[in-house]
XYZ file of C-alpha atoms in Angstrom:
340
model
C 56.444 37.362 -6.408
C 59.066 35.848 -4.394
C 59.351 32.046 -3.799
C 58.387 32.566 -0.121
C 55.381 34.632 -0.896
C 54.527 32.074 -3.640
C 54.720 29.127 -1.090
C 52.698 31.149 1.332
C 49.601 31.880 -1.095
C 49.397 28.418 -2.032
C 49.118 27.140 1.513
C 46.678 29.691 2.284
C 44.766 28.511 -1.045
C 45.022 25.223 -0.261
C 43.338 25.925 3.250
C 40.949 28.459 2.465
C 40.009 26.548 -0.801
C 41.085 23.250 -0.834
C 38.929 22.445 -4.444
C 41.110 25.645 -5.989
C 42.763 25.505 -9.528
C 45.146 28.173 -10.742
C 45.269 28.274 -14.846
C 48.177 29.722 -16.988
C 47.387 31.980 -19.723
C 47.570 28.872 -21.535
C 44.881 27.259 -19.909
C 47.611 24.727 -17.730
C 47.547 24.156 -14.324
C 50.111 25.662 -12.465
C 48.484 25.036 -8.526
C 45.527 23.120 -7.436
C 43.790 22.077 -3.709
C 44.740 18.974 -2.414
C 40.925 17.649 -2.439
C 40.974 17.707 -6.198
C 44.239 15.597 -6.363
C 42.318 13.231 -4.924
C 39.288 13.057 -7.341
C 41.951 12.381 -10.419
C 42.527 8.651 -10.806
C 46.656 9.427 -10.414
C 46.438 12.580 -8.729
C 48.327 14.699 -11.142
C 47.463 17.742 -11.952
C 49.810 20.209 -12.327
C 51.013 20.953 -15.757
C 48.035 19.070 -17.585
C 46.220 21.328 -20.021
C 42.525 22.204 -18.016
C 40.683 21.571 -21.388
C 42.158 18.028 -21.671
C 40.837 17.356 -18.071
C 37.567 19.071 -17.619
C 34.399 19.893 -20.019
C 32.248 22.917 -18.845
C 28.907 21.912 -19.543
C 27.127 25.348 -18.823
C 27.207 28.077 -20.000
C 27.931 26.854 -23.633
C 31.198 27.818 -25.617
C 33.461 27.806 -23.098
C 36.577 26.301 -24.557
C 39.522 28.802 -23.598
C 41.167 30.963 -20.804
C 39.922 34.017 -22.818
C 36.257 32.419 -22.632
C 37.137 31.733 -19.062
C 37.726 35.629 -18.460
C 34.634 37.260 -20.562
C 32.481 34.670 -17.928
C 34.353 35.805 -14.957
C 31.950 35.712 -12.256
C 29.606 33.617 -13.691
C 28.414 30.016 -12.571
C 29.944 27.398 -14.187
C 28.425 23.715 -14.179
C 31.465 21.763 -14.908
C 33.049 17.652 -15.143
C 35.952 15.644 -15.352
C 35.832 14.039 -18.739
C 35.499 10.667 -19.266
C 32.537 7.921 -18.371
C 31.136 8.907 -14.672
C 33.041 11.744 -14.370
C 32.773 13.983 -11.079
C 30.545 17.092 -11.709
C 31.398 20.153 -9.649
C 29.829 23.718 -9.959
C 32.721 26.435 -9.880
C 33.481 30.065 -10.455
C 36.527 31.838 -12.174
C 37.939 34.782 -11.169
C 41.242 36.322 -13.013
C 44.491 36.668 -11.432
C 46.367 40.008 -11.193
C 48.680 41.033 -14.422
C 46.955 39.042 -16.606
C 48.732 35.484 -14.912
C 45.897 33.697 -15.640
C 42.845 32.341 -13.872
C 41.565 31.358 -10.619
C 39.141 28.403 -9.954
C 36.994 27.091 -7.129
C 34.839 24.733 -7.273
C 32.470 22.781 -5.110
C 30.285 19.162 -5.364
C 27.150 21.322 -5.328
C 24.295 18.897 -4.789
C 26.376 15.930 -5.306
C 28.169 16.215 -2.604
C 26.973 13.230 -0.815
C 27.935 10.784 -3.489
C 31.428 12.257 -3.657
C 32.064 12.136 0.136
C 31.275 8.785 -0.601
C 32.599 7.866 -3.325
C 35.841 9.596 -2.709
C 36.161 8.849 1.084
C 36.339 12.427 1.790
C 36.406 13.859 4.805
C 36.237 16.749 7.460
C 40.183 17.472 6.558
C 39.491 17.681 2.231
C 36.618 20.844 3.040
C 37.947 24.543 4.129
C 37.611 24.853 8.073
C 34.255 27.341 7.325
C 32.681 24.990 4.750
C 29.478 24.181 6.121
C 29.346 21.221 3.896
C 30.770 18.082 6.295
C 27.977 19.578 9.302
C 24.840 19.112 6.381
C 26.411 15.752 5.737
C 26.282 14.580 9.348
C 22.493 16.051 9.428
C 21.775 14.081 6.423
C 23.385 11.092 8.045
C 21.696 11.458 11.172
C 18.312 11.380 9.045
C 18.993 8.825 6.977
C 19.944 6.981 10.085
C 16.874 8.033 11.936
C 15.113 6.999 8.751
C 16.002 3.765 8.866
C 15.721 3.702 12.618
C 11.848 4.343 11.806
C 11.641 2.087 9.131
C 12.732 -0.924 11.088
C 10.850 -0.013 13.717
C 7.538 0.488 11.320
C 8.597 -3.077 9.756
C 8.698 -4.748 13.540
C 5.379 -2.719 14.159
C 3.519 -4.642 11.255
C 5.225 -7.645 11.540
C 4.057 -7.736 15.736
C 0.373 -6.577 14.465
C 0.305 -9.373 11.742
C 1.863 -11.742 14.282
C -0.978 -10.971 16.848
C -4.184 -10.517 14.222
C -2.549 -14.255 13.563
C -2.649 -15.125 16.936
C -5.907 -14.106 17.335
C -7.218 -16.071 14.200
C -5.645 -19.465 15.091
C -6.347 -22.265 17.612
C -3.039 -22.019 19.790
C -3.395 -25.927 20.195
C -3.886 -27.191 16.973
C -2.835 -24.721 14.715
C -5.971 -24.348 12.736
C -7.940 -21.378 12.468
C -10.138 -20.659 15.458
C -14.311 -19.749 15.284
C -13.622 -16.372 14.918
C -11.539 -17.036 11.919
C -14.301 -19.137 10.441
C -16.911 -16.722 11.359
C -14.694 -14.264 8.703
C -14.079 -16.801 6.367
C -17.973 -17.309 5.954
C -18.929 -14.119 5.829
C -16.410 -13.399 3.273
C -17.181 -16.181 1.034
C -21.000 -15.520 1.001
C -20.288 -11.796 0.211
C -18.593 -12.967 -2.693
C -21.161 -14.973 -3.815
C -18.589 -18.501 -4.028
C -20.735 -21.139 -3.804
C -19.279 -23.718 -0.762
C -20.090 -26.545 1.206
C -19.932 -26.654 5.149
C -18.641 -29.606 7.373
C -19.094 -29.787 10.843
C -17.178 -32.660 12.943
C -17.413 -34.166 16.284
C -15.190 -36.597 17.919
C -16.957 -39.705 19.984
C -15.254 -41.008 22.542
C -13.194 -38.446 22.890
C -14.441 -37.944 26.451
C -13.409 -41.379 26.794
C -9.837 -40.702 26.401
C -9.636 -37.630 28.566
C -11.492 -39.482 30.994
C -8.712 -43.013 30.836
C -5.405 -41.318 29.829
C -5.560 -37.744 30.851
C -5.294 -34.361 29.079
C -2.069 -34.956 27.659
C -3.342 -37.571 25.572
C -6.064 -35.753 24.568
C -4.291 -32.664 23.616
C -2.624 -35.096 21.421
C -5.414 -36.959 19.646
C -6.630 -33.044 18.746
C -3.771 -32.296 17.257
C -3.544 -35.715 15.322
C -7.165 -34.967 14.285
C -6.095 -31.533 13.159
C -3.317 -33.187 11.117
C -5.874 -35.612 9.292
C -8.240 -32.644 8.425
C -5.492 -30.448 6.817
C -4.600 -33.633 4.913
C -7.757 -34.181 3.755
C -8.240 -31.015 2.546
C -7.190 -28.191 -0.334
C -4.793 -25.285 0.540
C -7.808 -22.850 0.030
C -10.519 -24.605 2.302
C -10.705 -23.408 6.216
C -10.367 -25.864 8.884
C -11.287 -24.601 12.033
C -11.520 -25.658 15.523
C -14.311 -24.384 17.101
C -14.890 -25.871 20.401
C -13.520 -28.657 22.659
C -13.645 -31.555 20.087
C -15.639 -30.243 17.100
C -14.391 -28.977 14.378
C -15.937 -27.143 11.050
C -14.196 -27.162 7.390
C -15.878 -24.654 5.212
C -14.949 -25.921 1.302
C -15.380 -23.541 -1.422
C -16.578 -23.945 -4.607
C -17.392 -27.833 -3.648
C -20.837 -28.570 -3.739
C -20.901 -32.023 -5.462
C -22.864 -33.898 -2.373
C -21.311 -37.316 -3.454
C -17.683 -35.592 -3.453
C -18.462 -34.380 -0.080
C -19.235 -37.517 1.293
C -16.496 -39.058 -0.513
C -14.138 -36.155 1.729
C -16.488 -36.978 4.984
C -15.649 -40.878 4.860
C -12.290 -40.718 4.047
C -11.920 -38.637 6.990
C -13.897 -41.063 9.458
C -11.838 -44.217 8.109
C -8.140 -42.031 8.728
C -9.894 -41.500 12.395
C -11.270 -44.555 13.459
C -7.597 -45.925 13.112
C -5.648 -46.021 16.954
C -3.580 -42.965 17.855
C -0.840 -43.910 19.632
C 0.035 -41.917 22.964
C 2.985 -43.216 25.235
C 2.594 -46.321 24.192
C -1.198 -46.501 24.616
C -4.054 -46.359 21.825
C -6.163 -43.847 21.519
C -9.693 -44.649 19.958
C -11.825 -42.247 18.849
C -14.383 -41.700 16.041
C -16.065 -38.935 13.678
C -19.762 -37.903 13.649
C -20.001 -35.366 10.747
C -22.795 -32.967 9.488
C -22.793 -31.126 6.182
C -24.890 -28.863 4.226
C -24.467 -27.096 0.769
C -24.901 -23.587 0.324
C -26.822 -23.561 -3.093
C -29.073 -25.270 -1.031
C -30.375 -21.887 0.197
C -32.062 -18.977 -1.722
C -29.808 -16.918 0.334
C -27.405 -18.607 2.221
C -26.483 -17.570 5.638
C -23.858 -18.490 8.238
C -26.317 -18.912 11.234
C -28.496 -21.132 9.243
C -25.755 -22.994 8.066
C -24.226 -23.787 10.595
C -27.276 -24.739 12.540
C -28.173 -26.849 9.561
C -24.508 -29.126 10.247
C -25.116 -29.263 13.113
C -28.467 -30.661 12.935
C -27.594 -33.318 10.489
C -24.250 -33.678 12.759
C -26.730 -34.814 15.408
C -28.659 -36.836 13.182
C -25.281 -39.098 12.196
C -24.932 -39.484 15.451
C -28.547 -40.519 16.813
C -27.829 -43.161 14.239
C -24.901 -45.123 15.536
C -21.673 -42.540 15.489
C -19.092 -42.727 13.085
C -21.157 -41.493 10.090
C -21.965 -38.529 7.795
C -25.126 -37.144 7.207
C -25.766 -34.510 4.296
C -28.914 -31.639 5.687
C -31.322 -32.073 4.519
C -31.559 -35.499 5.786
C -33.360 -37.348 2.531
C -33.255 -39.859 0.448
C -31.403 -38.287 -2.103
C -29.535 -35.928 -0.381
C -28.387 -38.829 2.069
C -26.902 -40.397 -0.841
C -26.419 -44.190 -1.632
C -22.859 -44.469 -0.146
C -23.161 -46.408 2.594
C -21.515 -44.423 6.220
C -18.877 -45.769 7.844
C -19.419 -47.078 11.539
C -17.183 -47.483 14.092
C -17.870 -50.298 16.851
């Protein structure tokens, strides 16, 4: 074959087959596509023995150009030696006059890590390889993937945001009735035993009434502040109306550690709140009752039961804690704290 000829099959190889090898009789390369220069770590090729360079992994006992020939036609599931080398699938088909063999391979299913890998692209694939248009669909899925996924992740991060919302007091920050409604539901289902505050503020009107809204806005959430002080990561403080608040304590049914909790909370609220330069004076009233004081406890009766001995605190003088049922023993010998 002439030079010119020569030069013109390899340019047509090269276009229509740009993964292509050409092996001697030997088993050296004599040609190969310019993609597969490029998945050699130096790019040379040509005269390196095809044994030395690649390991045919299937079918088994493939070791020669003569081996090459008896599987002419036949799939070959091939690799560059060495750690990580590329894997390609490939056929071989002999060359005229017994010159040797001719090689093409492909990426097969790894195609997208080479591309990658590699940094192939539209130019290293014959013009009718179908291979670079798959790889822009996968793209475009992966892309709509993620697309989905973010979009999924801002989904569920807007519906925790607003089941939040829609648990917590947007003035104070604590959790709202509804969230205590939940919370005591929850805790009788699981049969935790718990005990139940419920707070009003006196005077409070007072302050609304002397220094405006502002300042009362601001004694609620100073109140709010003292509560979550006062209290254990896992207990629920709620606000559940203008200027009363609940705190539902689990697994605390000691009545003298309650009224320990209950006093500690007056004193902290009896002391001045400052508001532009002005005091703000205010005091506690609280109720409480114990769930394992109930054959079967229930948040209606609980509640109501607070509240009750809320009331009764505060027909005595304001500023105290009273423990339902109001007794002798259940009152406790700790003496409430008054304010005035």
């Amino acid at each position: 074959m002439r030079e010119t000829e020569v030069s013109m099959t390899t340019q047509a190889l090269d276009r229509l087959m740009p993964m292509h090898l050409c092996l001697s009789a030997t088993g050296h390369i004599f040609a190969c596509g310019p993609t597969l220069r490029k998945l050699v770590p130096d790019g040379r090729l040509i005269g390196r023995g095809f044994f030395d360079l690649f390991e045919i992994r299937r079918p088994g006992g493939i070791a020669s150009v003569q081996d090459l020939h008896r599987r002419a036609g036949n799939r070959l599931y091939l690799s560059l030696r060495g750690p990580g080398g590329q894997a390609f699938r490939g056929i071989a088909i002999p060359l005229a006059d017994g010159l040797g063999i001719l090689l093409n391979l492909s990426f097969g299913i790894e195609i997208i890590d080479a591309v990658r890998h590699h940094a192939l692209t539209d130019a290293d694939f014959a013009a009718t390889d179908l291979a670079v248009e798959l790889l822009y669909l996968v793209e475009a899925k992966s892309a709509v993937m993620e697309e989905l996924r973010q979009l999924n992740l801002r989904l569920h991060g807007a519906k925790a945001a607003a089941e939040e919302q829609a648990l917590t007091d947007m003035l104070t920050g604590l959790r709202n009735r509804r969230a205590l409604d939940h919370a005591l539901v929850q805790t009788i289902e699981r049969d935790i035993p718990f005990g139940l505050m419920h707070i009003d503020l006196d005077f409070f009107k007072t302050v609304n009434d002397t220094l405006g809204h502002a300042a009362g806005d601001h004694v609620l959430r100073q109140v709010a502040r003292v509560l979550v002080d006062e209290t254990r990561t896992g207990d629920t403080v709620a606000r559940v109306g203008g200027d009363e608040f609940t705190v539902l304590l689990p697994r605390q049914t000691d009545p003298a550690r309650l009224l320990t909790i209950a006093n500690r909370i007056i004193a902290k609220l009896k002391q001045p709140m400052d508001f532009e330069g002005n005091p703000c004076r205010i005091s506690a009233s609280i109720g409480m009752t114990i769930s394992t004081l109930y054959p079967t406890p229930t948040p209606e009766q609980m509640v109501s039961d607070a509240d009750l001995a809320l009331y009764a605190g505060k027909h005595a003088g304001r500023g105290v804690a009273r423990m339902h049922p109001a007794s002798e023993k259940t009152s406790l010998t700790e003496k409430p704290l008054r304010t005035g």
